[in-house]
Amino acid sequence: MKHTLVKLFSFAFLSFPNICLADTQNDKIKIETSLPYIKELVQQASCNSNSFATNSIISLGVDPHIFHMTPQNRLSIAKSKVIIFIGAGLEEWIQKIPKSETQIWLELSKDMKLKKLDPNSKHNHTHNHEHNEEDHNHEHRHLELDPHIWQSPKLTKLALKKISILLKDLKPSEAEVIEKCTQNYLSKIDGEVNLLKKEIQKIPEKQRILATNHDALGYFSDEFGFKILSITGVSDDSAPTSKDLKNIILNIKKENVKAIFLESTGNMRNIQSIAHETSIKIGGELYTDSLGKKGSNADTIIGMWQVNVKTILNALKN
């Protein structure tokens, strides 16, 4: 009889191996994040703990400003215990999601001291997109505050601490481990940022100018010691007017700009046109609105900072 029971249990396990896996998955706390940046912070704060199943709605390399939610995204959010997003108007689509009383919603930028955006910036232009789905028919709202906290080591550390507190509340039994993981990553950020700043110091201060039509690098420039030369009046959707171009040329000559930089998720046509008209070289592509795609070396937070600094320094040195 015992022999028969053993055979039956063995047969059940071999025939339905996914039963145990499904139970394990169901035991995990499901966390939905708006960006890969936030997903990485959750993983860093918990040392990739098996207690959390973390997903990013927006994929690596995708511009969050032009993202459109799908029915699958809605379903994934509805099934999650925790939803973490940047806020400050970045994820317009998230305002349309009905919030369940059983869910926890964490807005990372809340109570942070955010920079004000230039009213002429790319993010304050209306974008018209033609789509069939309901969520795609919209105009982008004007953003007053800069939501690009992933470009700021200081704000990233604040975001990490907020996430760490939440994870410890969700899983008190792992609080000590989560705190240790959080402190380790905070130290890693400090160490890497200090190394990058030492490299930047090798460039004369008057040459540390970033000419770009994008305002995503405001925090980055403040913390790493660069000056932003804003190419205003140039949106992604239109060519610069003759007046715009004249002002841009004057500013570039006045500041003795060495290079103009492209952005990984933007329209390169306008920058290329300006570079041609001013005879200023294109210094390379910067990761501004998103972490890089897999294999880009910019697909992590620190990796993105490293690649951007390296690209900038290579252009300004030469």
PDB file of C-alpha atoms in Angstrom:
ATOM      1  CA  MET A   1       0.000   0.000   0.000  1.00  0.00           C
ATOM      2  CA  LYS A   2       2.800   2.424   0.935  1.00  0.00           C
ATOM      3  CA  HIS A   3       4.563   1.570  -2.297  1.00  0.00           C
ATOM      4  CA  THR A   4       1.400   2.378  -4.251  1.00  0.00           C
ATOM      5  CA  LEU A   5       0.979   5.763  -2.503  1.00  0.00           C
ATOM      6  CA  VAL A   6       4.571   6.727  -3.224  1.00  0.00           C
ATOM      7  CA  LYS A   7       4.010   5.924  -6.887  1.00  0.00           C
ATOM      8  CA  LEU A   8       0.842   8.018  -6.954  1.00  0.00           C
ATOM      9  CA  PHE A   9       2.556  11.056  -5.381  1.00  0.00           C
ATOM     10  CA  SER A  10       5.526  10.679  -7.710  1.00  0.00           C
ATOM     11  CA  PHE A  11       3.212  10.498 -10.713  1.00  0.00           C
ATOM     12  CA  ALA A  12       1.341  13.617  -9.577  1.00  0.00           C
ATOM     13  CA  PHE A  13       4.566  15.635  -9.166  1.00  0.00           C
ATOM     14  CA  LEU A  14       6.002  14.528 -12.503  1.00  0.00           C
ATOM     15  CA  SER A  15       2.728  15.066 -14.346  1.00  0.00           C
ATOM     16  CA  PHE A  16       2.065  18.513 -12.876  1.00  0.00           C
ATOM     17  CA  PRO A  17       5.462  20.110 -12.210  1.00  0.00           C
ATOM     18  CA  ASN A  18       4.067  23.622 -12.651  1.00  0.00           C
ATOM     19  CA  ILE A  19       1.781  23.289  -9.628  1.00  0.00           C
ATOM     20  CA  CYS A  20       4.608  24.015  -7.188  1.00  0.00           C
ATOM     21  CA  LEU A  21       5.924  26.812  -9.408  1.00  0.00           C
ATOM     22  CA  ALA A  22       2.472  28.409  -9.614  1.00  0.00           C
ATOM     23  CA  ASP A  23       2.104  28.314  -5.841  1.00  0.00           C
ATOM     24  CA  THR A  24       5.502  29.982  -5.469  1.00  0.00           C
ATOM     25  CA  GLN A  25       4.564  32.694  -7.969  1.00  0.00           C
ATOM     26  CA  ASN A  26       1.248  33.322  -6.201  1.00  0.00           C
ATOM     27  CA  ASP A  27       3.059  33.756  -2.896  1.00  0.00           C
ATOM     28  CA  LYS A  28       5.146  36.591  -4.325  1.00  0.00           C
ATOM     29  CA  ILE A  29       4.086  40.198  -3.854  1.00  0.00           C
ATOM     30  CA  LYS A  30       3.405  41.555  -7.346  1.00  0.00           C
ATOM     31  CA  ILE A  31       4.939  44.974  -7.965  1.00  0.00           C
ATOM     32  CA  GLU A  32       4.169  46.877 -11.162  1.00  0.00           C
ATOM     33  CA  THR A  33       6.485  49.765 -12.019  1.00  0.00           C
ATOM     34  CA  SER A  34       6.049  52.337 -14.762  1.00  0.00           C
ATOM     35  CA  LEU A  35       9.719  52.389 -15.819  1.00  0.00           C
ATOM     36  CA  PRO A  36      12.685  49.976 -15.956  1.00  0.00           C
ATOM     37  CA  TYR A  37      14.469  52.549 -13.758  1.00  0.00           C
ATOM     38  CA  ILE A  38      12.000  51.896 -10.939  1.00  0.00           C
ATOM     39  CA  LYS A  39      12.087  48.144 -11.472  1.00  0.00           C
ATOM     40  CA  GLU A  40      15.855  48.206 -10.996  1.00  0.00           C
ATOM     41  CA  LEU A  41      15.516  50.222  -7.788  1.00  0.00           C
ATOM     42  CA  VAL A  42      13.107  47.613  -6.394  1.00  0.00           C
ATOM     43  CA  GLN A  43      15.524  44.837  -7.317  1.00  0.00           C
ATOM     44  CA  GLN A  44      18.514  46.682  -5.867  1.00  0.00           C
ATOM     45  CA  ALA A  45      16.706  47.499  -2.616  1.00  0.00           C
ATOM     46  CA  SER A  46      15.715  43.853  -2.130  1.00  0.00           C
ATOM     47  CA  CYS A  47      18.776  42.151  -3.660  1.00  0.00           C
ATOM     48  CA  ASN A  48      16.360  40.500  -6.124  1.00  0.00           C
ATOM     49  CA  SER A  49      14.415  38.840  -3.314  1.00  0.00           C
ATOM     50  CA  ASN A  50      12.154  35.968  -4.350  1.00  0.00           C
ATOM     51  CA  SER A  51       9.424  37.522  -2.223  1.00  0.00           C
ATOM     52  CA  PHE A  52       8.706  40.123  -4.914  1.00  0.00           C
ATOM     53  CA  ALA A  53       7.659  39.704  -8.548  1.00  0.00           C
ATOM     54  CA  THR A  54       8.565  42.990 -10.216  1.00  0.00           C
ATOM     55  CA  ASN A  55       7.577  44.095 -13.707  1.00  0.00           C
ATOM     56  CA  SER A  56       8.045  47.286 -15.727  1.00  0.00           C
ATOM     57  CA  ILE A  57       5.143  48.451 -17.888  1.00  0.00           C
ATOM     58  CA  ILE A  58       7.429  50.418 -20.213  1.00  0.00           C
ATOM     59  CA  SER A  59      10.292  48.489 -21.810  1.00  0.00           C
ATOM     60  CA  LEU A  60      13.965  49.449 -21.927  1.00  0.00           C
ATOM     61  CA  GLY A  61      14.715  52.092 -24.542  1.00  0.00           C
ATOM     62  CA  VAL A  62      11.113  53.366 -24.833  1.00  0.00           C
ATOM     63  CA  ASP A  63      10.344  57.077 -24.382  1.00  0.00           C
ATOM     64  CA  PRO A  64       7.812  57.376 -21.519  1.00  0.00           C
ATOM     65  CA  HIS A  65       6.505  60.663 -22.932  1.00  0.00           C
ATOM     66  CA  ILE A  66       4.981  58.913 -25.949  1.00  0.00           C
ATOM     67  CA  PHE A  67       4.046  55.592 -24.346  1.00  0.00           C
ATOM     68  CA  HIS A  68       0.514  54.306 -24.877  1.00  0.00           C
ATOM     69  CA  MET A  69      -1.063  51.839 -22.494  1.00  0.00           C
ATOM     70  CA  THR A  70      -2.493  48.539 -23.773  1.00  0.00           C
ATOM     71  CA  PRO A  71      -5.273  46.314 -22.367  1.00  0.00           C
ATOM     72  CA  GLN A  72      -2.509  43.936 -21.252  1.00  0.00           C
ATOM     73  CA  ASN A  73      -0.935  46.758 -19.236  1.00  0.00           C
ATOM     74  CA  ARG A  74      -4.264  47.450 -17.555  1.00  0.00           C
ATOM     75  CA  LEU A  75      -4.672  43.789 -16.646  1.00  0.00           C
ATOM     76  CA  SER A  76      -1.146  43.575 -15.268  1.00  0.00           C
ATOM     77  CA  ILE A  77      -1.735  46.639 -13.089  1.00  0.00           C
ATOM     78  CA  ALA A  78      -5.073  45.288 -11.858  1.00  0.00           C
ATOM     79  CA  LYS A  79      -3.382  42.063 -10.719  1.00  0.00           C
ATOM     80  CA  SER A  80      -0.605  43.849  -8.817  1.00  0.00           C
ATOM     81  CA  LYS A  81      -0.469  44.584  -5.111  1.00  0.00           C
ATOM     82  CA  VAL A  82       1.865  47.567  -5.549  1.00  0.00           C
ATOM     83  CA  ILE A  83       2.149  50.165  -8.326  1.00  0.00           C
ATOM     84  CA  ILE A  84       5.172  52.476  -8.298  1.00  0.00           C
ATOM     85  CA  PHE A  85       5.487  55.413 -10.697  1.00  0.00           C
ATOM     86  CA  ILE A  86       7.443  58.661 -11.087  1.00  0.00           C
ATOM     87  CA  GLY A  87       4.575  61.156 -11.082  1.00  0.00           C
ATOM     88  CA  ALA A  88       4.984  64.895 -11.773  1.00  0.00           C
ATOM     89  CA  GLY A  89       2.810  64.392 -14.865  1.00  0.00           C
ATOM     90  CA  LEU A  90       5.214  61.985 -16.592  1.00  0.00           C
ATOM     91  CA  GLU A  91       2.847  59.026 -16.841  1.00  0.00           C
ATOM     92  CA  GLU A  92      -0.354  60.689 -18.089  1.00  0.00           C
ATOM     93  CA  TRP A  93      -1.945  57.322 -18.736  1.00  0.00           C
ATOM     94  CA  ILE A  94      -1.656  56.268 -15.106  1.00  0.00           C
ATOM     95  CA  GLN A  95      -4.276  58.850 -14.117  1.00  0.00           C
ATOM     96  CA  LYS A  96      -6.828  56.800 -16.066  1.00  0.00           C
ATOM     97  CA  ILE A  97      -6.282  53.655 -14.003  1.00  0.00           C
ATOM     98  CA  PRO A  98      -8.948  52.954 -11.360  1.00  0.00           C
ATOM     99  CA  LYS A  99      -7.255  52.558  -7.990  1.00  0.00           C
ATOM    100  CA  SER A 100      -8.292  49.605  -5.866  1.00  0.00           C
ATOM    101  CA  GLU A 101      -8.491  50.036  -2.085  1.00  0.00           C
ATOM    102  CA  THR A 102      -6.421  46.877  -1.691  1.00  0.00           C
ATOM    103  CA  GLN A 103      -3.560  48.264  -3.797  1.00  0.00           C
ATOM    104  CA  ILE A 104      -0.630  50.431  -2.732  1.00  0.00           C
ATOM    105  CA  TRP A 105       0.299  53.290  -5.077  1.00  0.00           C
ATOM    106  CA  LEU A 106       3.663  54.986  -4.569  1.00  0.00           C
ATOM    107  CA  GLU A 107       4.479  58.239  -6.402  1.00  0.00           C
ATOM    108  CA  LEU A 108       8.240  58.577  -6.144  1.00  0.00           C
ATOM    109  CA  SER A 109       8.521  62.278  -7.002  1.00  0.00           C
ATOM    110  CA  LYS A 110       6.009  63.339  -4.356  1.00  0.00           C
ATOM    111  CA  ASP A 111       7.613  65.695  -1.805  1.00  0.00           C
ATOM    112  CA  MET A 112      10.835  65.871  -3.861  1.00  0.00           C
ATOM    113  CA  LYS A 113      12.248  69.281  -4.771  1.00  0.00           C
ATOM    114  CA  LEU A 114      11.879  69.175  -8.545  1.00  0.00           C
ATOM    115  CA  LYS A 115      13.232  71.664 -11.081  1.00  0.00           C
ATOM    116  CA  LYS A 116      10.868  73.757 -13.169  1.00  0.00           C
ATOM    117  CA  LEU A 117      10.819  72.980 -16.876  1.00  0.00           C
ATOM    118  CA  ASP A 118      11.450  75.520 -19.608  1.00  0.00           C
ATOM    119  CA  PRO A 119       7.994  76.374 -21.078  1.00  0.00           C
ATOM    120  CA  ASN A 120       9.571  76.203 -24.563  1.00  0.00           C
ATOM    121  CA  SER A 121      10.941  72.721 -24.028  1.00  0.00           C
ATOM    122  CA  LYS A 122      10.158  69.609 -26.029  1.00  0.00           C
ATOM    123  CA  HIS A 123       7.866  68.380 -23.256  1.00  0.00           C
ATOM    124  CA  ASN A 124       5.630  71.418 -23.570  1.00  0.00           C
ATOM    125  CA  HIS A 125       4.785  70.945 -27.214  1.00  0.00           C
ATOM    126  CA  THR A 126       1.566  69.274 -28.291  1.00  0.00           C
ATOM    127  CA  HIS A 127       2.086  65.925 -29.972  1.00  0.00           C
ATOM    128  CA  ASN A 128      -0.596  64.643 -32.308  1.00  0.00           C
ATOM    129  CA  HIS A 129      -0.719  60.877 -32.729  1.00  0.00           C
ATOM    130  CA  GLU A 130      -3.257  58.954 -34.765  1.00  0.00           C
ATOM    131  CA  HIS A 131      -4.168  55.611 -33.237  1.00  0.00           C
ATOM    132  CA  ASN A 132      -7.130  53.278 -33.186  1.00  0.00           C
ATOM    133  CA  GLU A 133      -7.126  52.558 -29.476  1.00  0.00           C
ATOM    134  CA  GLU A 134      -8.968  54.764 -27.018  1.00  0.00           C
ATOM    135  CA  ASP A 135      -5.911  55.481 -24.892  1.00  0.00           C
ATOM    136  CA  HIS A 136      -4.011  56.758 -27.912  1.00  0.00           C
ATOM    137  CA  ASN A 137      -6.256  59.687 -28.706  1.00  0.00           C
ATOM    138  CA  HIS A 138      -4.878  62.451 -26.540  1.00  0.00           C
ATOM    139  CA  GLU A 139      -2.726  65.509 -26.317  1.00  0.00           C
ATOM    140  CA  HIS A 140       0.218  65.667 -23.954  1.00  0.00           C
ATOM    141  CA  ARG A 141      -0.301  68.018 -21.034  1.00  0.00           C
ATOM    142  CA  HIS A 142       2.228  70.712 -20.320  1.00  0.00           C
ATOM    143  CA  LEU A 143       4.699  69.611 -17.685  1.00  0.00           C
ATOM    144  CA  GLU A 144       5.629  72.261 -15.146  1.00  0.00           C
ATOM    145  CA  LEU A 145       8.139  70.217 -13.143  1.00  0.00           C
ATOM    146  CA  ASP A 146      11.019  68.097 -14.379  1.00  0.00           C
ATOM    147  CA  PRO A 147      10.179  64.389 -13.846  1.00  0.00           C
ATOM    148  CA  HIS A 148      13.570  63.053 -15.049  1.00  0.00           C
ATOM    149  CA  ILE A 149      14.716  61.988 -11.594  1.00  0.00           C
ATOM    150  CA  TRP A 150      16.673  59.059 -13.086  1.00  0.00           C
ATOM    151  CA  GLN A 151      19.218  61.612 -14.296  1.00  0.00           C
ATOM    152  CA  SER A 152      19.850  62.698 -10.702  1.00  0.00           C
ATOM    153  CA  PRO A 153      21.962  60.574  -8.338  1.00  0.00           C
ATOM    154  CA  LYS A 154      20.588  62.567  -5.387  1.00  0.00           C
ATOM    155  CA  LEU A 155      16.932  62.045  -6.319  1.00  0.00           C
ATOM    156  CA  THR A 156      17.635  58.431  -7.235  1.00  0.00           C
ATOM    157  CA  LYS A 157      18.910  57.861  -3.713  1.00  0.00           C
ATOM    158  CA  LEU A 158      15.729  59.420  -2.308  1.00  0.00           C
ATOM    159  CA  ALA A 159      13.617  57.206  -4.572  1.00  0.00           C
ATOM    160  CA  LEU A 160      15.561  54.136  -3.445  1.00  0.00           C
ATOM    161  CA  LYS A 161      14.955  54.985   0.218  1.00  0.00           C
ATOM    162  CA  LYS A 162      11.210  55.402  -0.395  1.00  0.00           C
ATOM    163  CA  ILE A 163      11.065  52.023  -2.104  1.00  0.00           C
ATOM    164  CA  SER A 164      13.117  50.427   0.658  1.00  0.00           C
ATOM    165  CA  ILE A 165      10.690  51.653   3.329  1.00  0.00           C
ATOM    166  CA  LEU A 166       7.762  50.244   1.352  1.00  0.00           C
ATOM    167  CA  LEU A 167       9.417  46.854   0.835  1.00  0.00           C
ATOM    168  CA  LYS A 168      10.205  46.568   4.542  1.00  0.00           C
ATOM    169  CA  ASP A 169       6.562  47.294   5.365  1.00  0.00           C
ATOM    170  CA  LEU A 170       5.438  44.678   2.854  1.00  0.00           C
ATOM    171  CA  LYS A 171       7.869  42.054   4.110  1.00  0.00           C
ATOM    172  CA  PRO A 172       8.879  42.763   7.744  1.00  0.00           C
ATOM    173  CA  SER A 173      10.635  39.398   8.004  1.00  0.00           C
ATOM    174  CA  GLU A 174      13.149  40.607   5.390  1.00  0.00           C
ATOM    175  CA  ALA A 175      13.545  44.144   6.736  1.00  0.00           C
ATOM    176  CA  GLU A 176      17.132  43.623   7.865  1.00  0.00           C
ATOM    177  CA  VAL A 177      18.206  42.191   4.504  1.00  0.00           C
ATOM    178  CA  ILE A 178      16.388  44.935   2.589  1.00  0.00           C
ATOM    179  CA  GLU A 179      18.078  47.631   4.677  1.00  0.00           C
ATOM    180  CA  LYS A 180      21.487  46.085   4.039  1.00  0.00           C
ATOM    181  CA  CYS A 181      20.831  45.828   0.286  1.00  0.00           C
ATOM    182  CA  THR A 182      19.640  49.428   0.212  1.00  0.00           C
ATOM    183  CA  GLN A 183      22.706  50.734   2.038  1.00  0.00           C
ATOM    184  CA  ASN A 184      25.009  48.756  -0.254  1.00  0.00           C
ATOM    185  CA  TYR A 185      23.445  50.286  -3.358  1.00  0.00           C
ATOM    186  CA  LEU A 186      23.510  53.782  -1.863  1.00  0.00           C
ATOM    187  CA  SER A 187      27.246  53.330  -1.266  1.00  0.00           C
ATOM    188  CA  LYS A 188      27.710  52.039  -4.805  1.00  0.00           C
ATOM    189  CA  ILE A 189      25.980  55.112  -6.226  1.00  0.00           C
ATOM    190  CA  ASP A 190      28.203  57.426  -4.170  1.00  0.00           C
ATOM    191  CA  GLY A 191      31.343  55.587  -5.235  1.00  0.00           C
ATOM    192  CA  GLU A 192      30.527  55.554  -8.942  1.00  0.00           C
ATOM    193  CA  VAL A 193      29.379  59.182  -8.983  1.00  0.00           C
ATOM    194  CA  ASN A 194      32.605  60.306  -7.286  1.00  0.00           C
ATOM    195  CA  LEU A 195      34.647  58.460  -9.928  1.00  0.00           C
ATOM    196  CA  LEU A 196      32.673  60.105 -12.733  1.00  0.00           C
ATOM    197  CA  LYS A 197      33.109  63.561 -11.192  1.00  0.00           C
ATOM    198  CA  LYS A 198      36.878  63.045 -11.048  1.00  0.00           C
ATOM    199  CA  GLU A 199      36.898  62.283 -14.770  1.00  0.00           C
ATOM    200  CA  ILE A 200      34.767  65.341 -15.511  1.00  0.00           C
ATOM    201  CA  GLN A 201      37.217  67.574 -13.615  1.00  0.00           C
ATOM    202  CA  LYS A 202      39.794  66.801 -16.314  1.00  0.00           C
ATOM    203  CA  ILE A 203      37.752  68.951 -18.722  1.00  0.00           C
ATOM    204  CA  PRO A 204      38.160  72.749 -18.302  1.00  0.00           C
ATOM    205  CA  GLU A 205      35.014  74.228 -16.785  1.00  0.00           C
ATOM    206  CA  LYS A 206      34.436  76.594 -19.718  1.00  0.00           C
ATOM    207  CA  GLN A 207      34.254  73.594 -22.054  1.00  0.00           C
ATOM    208  CA  ARG A 208      31.653  71.718 -20.003  1.00  0.00           C
ATOM    209  CA  ILE A 209      28.700  72.829 -22.111  1.00  0.00           C
ATOM    210  CA  LEU A 210      25.945  70.465 -23.264  1.00  0.00           C
ATOM    211  CA  ALA A 211      24.137  71.799 -26.314  1.00  0.00           C
ATOM    212  CA  THR A 212      20.846  69.961 -26.701  1.00  0.00           C
ATOM    213  CA  ASN A 213      17.205  70.701 -27.468  1.00  0.00           C
ATOM    214  CA  HIS A 214      16.183  68.369 -24.671  1.00  0.00           C
ATOM    215  CA  ASP A 215      15.629  69.428 -21.071  1.00  0.00           C
ATOM    216  CA  ALA A 216      15.968  65.968 -19.523  1.00  0.00           C
ATOM    217  CA  LEU A 217      19.524  66.692 -18.391  1.00  0.00           C
ATOM    218  CA  GLY A 218      18.788  69.478 -15.924  1.00  0.00           C
ATOM    219  CA  TYR A 219      19.480  67.379 -12.830  1.00  0.00           C
ATOM    220  CA  PHE A 220      22.396  65.648 -14.523  1.00  0.00           C
ATOM    221  CA  SER A 221      24.089  68.931 -15.443  1.00  0.00           C
ATOM    222  CA  ASP A 222      23.587  70.390 -11.955  1.00  0.00           C
ATOM    223  CA  GLU A 223      25.077  67.400 -10.162  1.00  0.00           C
ATOM    224  CA  PHE A 224      27.899  66.573 -12.558  1.00  0.00           C
ATOM    225  CA  GLY A 225      28.991  70.159 -13.196  1.00  0.00           C
ATOM    226  CA  PHE A 226      27.863  70.873 -16.762  1.00  0.00           C
ATOM    227  CA  LYS A 227      26.149  73.894 -18.258  1.00  0.00           C
ATOM    228  CA  ILE A 228      23.139  73.299 -20.500  1.00  0.00           C
ATOM    229  CA  LEU A 229      22.889  75.386 -23.662  1.00  0.00           C
ATOM    230  CA  SER A 230      19.200  75.109 -24.399  1.00  0.00           C
ATOM    231  CA  ILE A 231      18.347  75.035 -28.085  1.00  0.00           C
ATOM    232  CA  THR A 232      14.883  76.512 -27.559  1.00  0.00           C
ATOM    233  CA  GLY A 233      12.177  76.668 -30.174  1.00  0.00           C
ATOM    234  CA  VAL A 234      13.119  73.275 -31.577  1.00  0.00           C
ATOM    235  CA  SER A 235      10.535  70.584 -30.948  1.00  0.00           C
ATOM    236  CA  ASP A 236      10.773  67.016 -32.196  1.00  0.00           C
ATOM    237  CA  ASP A 237       7.853  67.551 -34.541  1.00  0.00           C
ATOM    238  CA  SER A 238       9.009  70.536 -36.580  1.00  0.00           C
ATOM    239  CA  ALA A 239      12.077  72.020 -38.215  1.00  0.00           C
ATOM    240  CA  PRO A 240      13.552  75.162 -36.631  1.00  0.00           C
ATOM    241  CA  THR A 241      12.443  78.459 -38.151  1.00  0.00           C
ATOM    242  CA  SER A 242      15.020  80.823 -39.632  1.00  0.00           C
ATOM    243  CA  LYS A 243      14.701  82.970 -36.491  1.00  0.00           C
ATOM    244  CA  ASP A 244      15.275  79.927 -34.267  1.00  0.00           C
ATOM    245  CA  LEU A 245      18.293  78.892 -36.298  1.00  0.00           C
ATOM    246  CA  LYS A 246      19.795  82.386 -36.165  1.00  0.00           C
ATOM    247  CA  ASN A 247      19.479  82.488 -32.361  1.00  0.00           C
ATOM    248  CA  ILE A 248      20.917  79.003 -32.041  1.00  0.00           C
ATOM    249  CA  ILE A 249      23.947  79.900 -34.159  1.00  0.00           C
ATOM    250  CA  LEU A 250      24.560  83.061 -32.129  1.00  0.00           C
ATOM    251  CA  ASN A 251      24.376  81.143 -28.840  1.00  0.00           C
ATOM    252  CA  ILE A 252      26.663  78.385 -30.090  1.00  0.00           C
ATOM    253  CA  LYS A 253      29.287  80.898 -31.245  1.00  0.00           C
ATOM    254  CA  LYS A 254      28.983  82.952 -28.068  1.00  0.00           C
ATOM    255  CA  GLU A 255      29.536  79.922 -25.820  1.00  0.00           C
ATOM    256  CA  ASN A 256      32.207  78.401 -28.083  1.00  0.00           C
ATOM    257  CA  VAL A 257      30.319  75.100 -28.090  1.00  0.00           C
ATOM    258  CA  LYS A 258      32.411  72.060 -29.032  1.00  0.00           C
ATOM    259  CA  ALA A 259      29.628  69.573 -29.779  1.00  0.00           C
ATOM    260  CA  ILE A 260      25.878  69.069 -30.037  1.00  0.00           C
ATOM    261  CA  PHE A 261      24.384  65.904 -28.582  1.00  0.00           C
ATOM    262  CA  LEU A 262      21.637  63.638 -29.853  1.00  0.00           C
ATOM    263  CA  GLU A 263      19.209  61.799 -27.585  1.00  0.00           C
ATOM    264  CA  SER A 264      18.557  58.070 -27.822  1.00  0.00           C
ATOM    265  CA  THR A 265      14.751  58.334 -27.963  1.00  0.00           C
ATOM    266  CA  GLY A 266      14.392  61.594 -29.888  1.00  0.00           C
ATOM    267  CA  ASN A 267      14.138  62.867 -33.441  1.00  0.00           C
ATOM    268  CA  MET A 268      17.700  63.319 -34.718  1.00  0.00           C
ATOM    269  CA  ARG A 269      16.774  65.283 -37.837  1.00  0.00           C
ATOM    270  CA  ASN A 270      16.685  68.741 -36.242  1.00  0.00           C
ATOM    271  CA  ILE A 271      19.941  68.356 -34.329  1.00  0.00           C
ATOM    272  CA  GLN A 272      21.669  67.083 -37.466  1.00  0.00           C
ATOM    273  CA  SER A 273      20.343  70.084 -39.375  1.00  0.00           C
ATOM    274  CA  ILE A 274      21.645  72.523 -36.749  1.00  0.00           C
ATOM    275  CA  ALA A 275      25.018  70.783 -36.616  1.00  0.00           C
ATOM    276  CA  HIS A 276      25.307  71.094 -40.391  1.00  0.00           C
ATOM    277  CA  GLU A 277      24.370  74.785 -40.427  1.00  0.00           C
ATOM    278  CA  THR A 278      26.764  75.676 -37.598  1.00  0.00           C
ATOM    279  CA  SER A 279      29.622  73.345 -38.600  1.00  0.00           C
ATOM    280  CA  ILE A 280      29.592  71.972 -35.052  1.00  0.00           C
ATOM    281  CA  LYS A 281      30.184  68.254 -34.728  1.00  0.00           C
ATOM    282  CA  ILE A 282      27.632  65.863 -33.278  1.00  0.00           C
ATOM    283  CA  GLY A 283      29.171  64.601 -30.053  1.00  0.00           C
ATOM    284  CA  GLY A 284      27.208  61.394 -29.849  1.00  0.00           C
ATOM    285  CA  GLU A 285      23.988  59.992 -28.484  1.00  0.00           C
ATOM    286  CA  LEU A 286      22.910  60.489 -24.866  1.00  0.00           C
ATOM    287  CA  TYR A 287      20.412  58.405 -22.919  1.00  0.00           C
ATOM    288  CA  THR A 288      17.956  60.953 -21.591  1.00  0.00           C
ATOM    289  CA  ASP A 289      14.350  59.750 -21.430  1.00  0.00           C
ATOM    290  CA  SER A 290      15.084  56.091 -20.826  1.00  0.00           C
ATOM    291  CA  LEU A 291      17.697  53.582 -19.835  1.00  0.00           C
ATOM    292  CA  GLY A 292      19.319  51.986 -22.866  1.00  0.00           C
ATOM    293  CA  LYS A 293      18.286  48.754 -24.510  1.00  0.00           C
ATOM    294  CA  LYS A 294      19.899  45.463 -23.542  1.00  0.00           C
ATOM    295  CA  GLY A 295      23.509  45.325 -24.672  1.00  0.00           C
ATOM    296  CA  SER A 296      23.924  49.118 -24.787  1.00  0.00           C
ATOM    297  CA  ASN A 297      25.863  49.248 -21.482  1.00  0.00           C
ATOM    298  CA  ALA A 298      23.282  51.879 -20.502  1.00  0.00           C
ATOM    299  CA  ASP A 299      20.565  49.422 -19.501  1.00  0.00           C
ATOM    300  CA  THR A 300      21.192  50.025 -15.795  1.00  0.00           C
ATOM    301  CA  ILE A 301      20.991  53.260 -13.826  1.00  0.00           C
ATOM    302  CA  ILE A 302      24.699  53.570 -13.079  1.00  0.00           C
ATOM    303  CA  GLY A 303      25.524  52.232 -16.536  1.00  0.00           C
ATOM    304  CA  MET A 304      23.449  55.006 -18.121  1.00  0.00           C
ATOM    305  CA  TRP A 305      25.322  57.686 -16.161  1.00  0.00           C
ATOM    306  CA  GLN A 306      28.663  56.110 -17.085  1.00  0.00           C
ATOM    307  CA  VAL A 307      27.855  55.915 -20.799  1.00  0.00           C
ATOM    308  CA  ASN A 308      26.530  59.481 -20.908  1.00  0.00           C
ATOM    309  CA  VAL A 309      29.580  60.896 -19.121  1.00  0.00           C
ATOM    310  CA  LYS A 310      31.939  58.914 -21.357  1.00  0.00           C
ATOM    311  CA  THR A 311      30.151  60.136 -24.503  1.00  0.00           C
ATOM    312  CA  ILE A 312      30.251  63.750 -23.332  1.00  0.00           C
ATOM    313  CA  LEU A 313      33.907  63.656 -22.288  1.00  0.00           C
ATOM    314  CA  ASN A 314      35.008  62.008 -25.534  1.00  0.00           C
ATOM    315  CA  ALA A 315      33.302  64.776 -27.499  1.00  0.00           C
ATOM    316  CA  LEU A 316      34.565  67.663 -25.365  1.00  0.00           C
ATOM    317  CA  LYS A 317      38.147  66.350 -25.123  1.00  0.00           C
ATOM    318  CA  ASN A 318      38.463  66.150 -28.878  1.00  0.00           C
TER     319      ASN A 318
END
